[in-house]
Coordinates of C-alpha atoms and ligand atoms in Angstrom, one line a residue:
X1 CA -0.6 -12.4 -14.1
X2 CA -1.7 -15.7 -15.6
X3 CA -1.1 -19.1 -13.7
X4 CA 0.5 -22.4 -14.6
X5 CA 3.6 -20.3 -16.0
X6 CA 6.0 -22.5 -16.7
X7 CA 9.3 -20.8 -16.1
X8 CA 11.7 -20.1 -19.5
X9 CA 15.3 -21.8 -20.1
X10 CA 16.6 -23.5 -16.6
X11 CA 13.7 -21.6 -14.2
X12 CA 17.1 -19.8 -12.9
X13 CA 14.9 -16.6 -12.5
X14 CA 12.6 -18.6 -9.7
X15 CA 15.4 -19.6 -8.1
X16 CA 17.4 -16.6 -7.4
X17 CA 14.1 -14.3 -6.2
X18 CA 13.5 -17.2 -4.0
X19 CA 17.1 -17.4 -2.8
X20 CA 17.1 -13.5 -2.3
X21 CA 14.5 -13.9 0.5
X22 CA 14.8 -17.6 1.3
X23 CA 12.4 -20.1 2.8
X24 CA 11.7 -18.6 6.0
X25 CA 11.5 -14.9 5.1
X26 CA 10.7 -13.8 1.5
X27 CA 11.3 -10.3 1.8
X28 CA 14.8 -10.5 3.5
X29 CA 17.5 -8.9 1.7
X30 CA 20.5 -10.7 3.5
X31 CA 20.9 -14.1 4.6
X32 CA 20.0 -13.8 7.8
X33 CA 17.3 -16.6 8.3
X34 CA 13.6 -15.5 10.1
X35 CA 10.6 -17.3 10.6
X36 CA 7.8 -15.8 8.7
X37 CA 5.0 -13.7 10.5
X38 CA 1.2 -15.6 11.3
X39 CA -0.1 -13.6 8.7
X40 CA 2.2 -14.4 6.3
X41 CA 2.5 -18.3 7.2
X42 CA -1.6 -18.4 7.1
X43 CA -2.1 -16.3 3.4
X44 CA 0.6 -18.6 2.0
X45 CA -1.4 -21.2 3.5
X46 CA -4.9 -20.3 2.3
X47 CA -3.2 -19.3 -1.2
X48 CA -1.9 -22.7 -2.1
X49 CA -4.9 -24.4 -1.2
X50 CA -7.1 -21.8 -3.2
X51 CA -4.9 -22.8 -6.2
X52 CA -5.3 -26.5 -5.8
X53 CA -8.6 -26.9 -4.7
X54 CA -10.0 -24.5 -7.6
X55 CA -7.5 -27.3 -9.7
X56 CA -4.6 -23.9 -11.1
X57 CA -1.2 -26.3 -10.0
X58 CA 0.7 -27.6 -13.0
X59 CA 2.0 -31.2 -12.6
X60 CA 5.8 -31.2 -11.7
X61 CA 8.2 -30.1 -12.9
X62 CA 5.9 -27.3 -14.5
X63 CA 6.4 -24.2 -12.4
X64 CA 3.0 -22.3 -11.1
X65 CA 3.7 -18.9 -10.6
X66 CA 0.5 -16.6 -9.2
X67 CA -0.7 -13.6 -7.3
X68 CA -0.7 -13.8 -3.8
X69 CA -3.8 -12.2 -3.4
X70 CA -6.4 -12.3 -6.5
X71 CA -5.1 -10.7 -9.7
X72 CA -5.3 -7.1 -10.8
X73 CA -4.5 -5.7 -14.2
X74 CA -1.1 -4.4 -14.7
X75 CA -0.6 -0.6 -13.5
X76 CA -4.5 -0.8 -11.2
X77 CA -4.6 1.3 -8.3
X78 CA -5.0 -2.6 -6.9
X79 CA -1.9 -3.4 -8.2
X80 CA 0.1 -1.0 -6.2
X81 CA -1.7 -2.1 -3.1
X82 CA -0.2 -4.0 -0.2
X83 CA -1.4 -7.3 0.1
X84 CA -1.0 -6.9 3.9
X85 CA -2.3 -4.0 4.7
X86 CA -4.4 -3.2 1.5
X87 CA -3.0 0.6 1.6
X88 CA -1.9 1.8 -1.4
X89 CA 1.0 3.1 -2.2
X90 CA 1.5 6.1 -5.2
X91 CA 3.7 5.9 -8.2
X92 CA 7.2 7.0 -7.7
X93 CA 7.2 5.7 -3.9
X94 CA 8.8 2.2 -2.7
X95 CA 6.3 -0.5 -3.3
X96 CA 8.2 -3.6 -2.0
X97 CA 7.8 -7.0 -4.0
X98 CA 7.0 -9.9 -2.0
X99 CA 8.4 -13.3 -3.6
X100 CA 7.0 -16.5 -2.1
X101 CA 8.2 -20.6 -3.0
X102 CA 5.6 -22.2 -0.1
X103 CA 6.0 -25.3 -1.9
X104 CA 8.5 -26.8 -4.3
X105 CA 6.7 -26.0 -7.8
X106 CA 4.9 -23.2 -6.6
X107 CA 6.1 -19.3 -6.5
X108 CA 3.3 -16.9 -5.4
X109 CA 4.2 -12.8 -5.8
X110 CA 3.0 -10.0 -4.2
X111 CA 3.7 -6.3 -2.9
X112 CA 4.0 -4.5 0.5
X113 CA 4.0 -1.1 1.8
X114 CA 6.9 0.0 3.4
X115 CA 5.5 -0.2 6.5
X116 CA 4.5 -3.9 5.9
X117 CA 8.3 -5.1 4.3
X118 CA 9.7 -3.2 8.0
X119 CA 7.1 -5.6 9.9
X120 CA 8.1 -8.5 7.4
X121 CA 11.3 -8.3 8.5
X122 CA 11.1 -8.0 12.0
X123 CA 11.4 -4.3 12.0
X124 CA 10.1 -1.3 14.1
X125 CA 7.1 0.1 12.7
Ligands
ZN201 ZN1 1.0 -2.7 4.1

């Protein structure tokens, strides 16, 4: 995935995955708001200043849209591994995208494992 996207027609697309999972929880499916996990809070953290410190933010209103972690080529035995947990997950199971807005003009997307979406969301393991 390239950086510095900026985001075709009215951006609508950014908004509604960010609205799916909202501020405080990326991965939630309902409304229901939840404060995101340390590990989550800290790799968002770390991410954003990676990105502006190595100078890959656009100005505003220009959208940045990037990897979570660093990028992989399209269909990679990388790119089917969680982010979290860095097990990967096979073709044909549930590999569970991870949509991220830490700031205003910056969306950063990722994947879990199951068992790292359950933990996401406050679930059992
Ligand atoms: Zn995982």
């Amino acid at each position: 995935m390239s950086t510095n996207e900026t985001p075709r027609g009215n951006g609508a697309i950014a908004k509604t995955q960010v609205e799916a999972g909202s501020d405080t929880n990326p991965t939630a499916t309902s409304a229901t708001p939840r404060e995101n996990t340390a590990w989550l809070r800290c790799t968002l953290a770390r991410r954003v200043a990676d990105l502006v410190s190595a100078d890959m933010v656009a100005a505003p209103p220009t959208m940045t849209v990037a990897p979570l972690a660093a990028p992989t080529s399209a269909g990679s035995r990388e790119d089917r591994s969680c982010d979290r947990c860095g097990d990967y997950t096979p073709t044909g199971a549930m590999f569970w995208p991870l949509v991220c807005h830490p700031t205003p003009y910056i969306i950063l997307i990722g994947g879990l494992c199951t068992l790292c979406k359950n933990l996401e969301e406050g679930g059992a393991r």
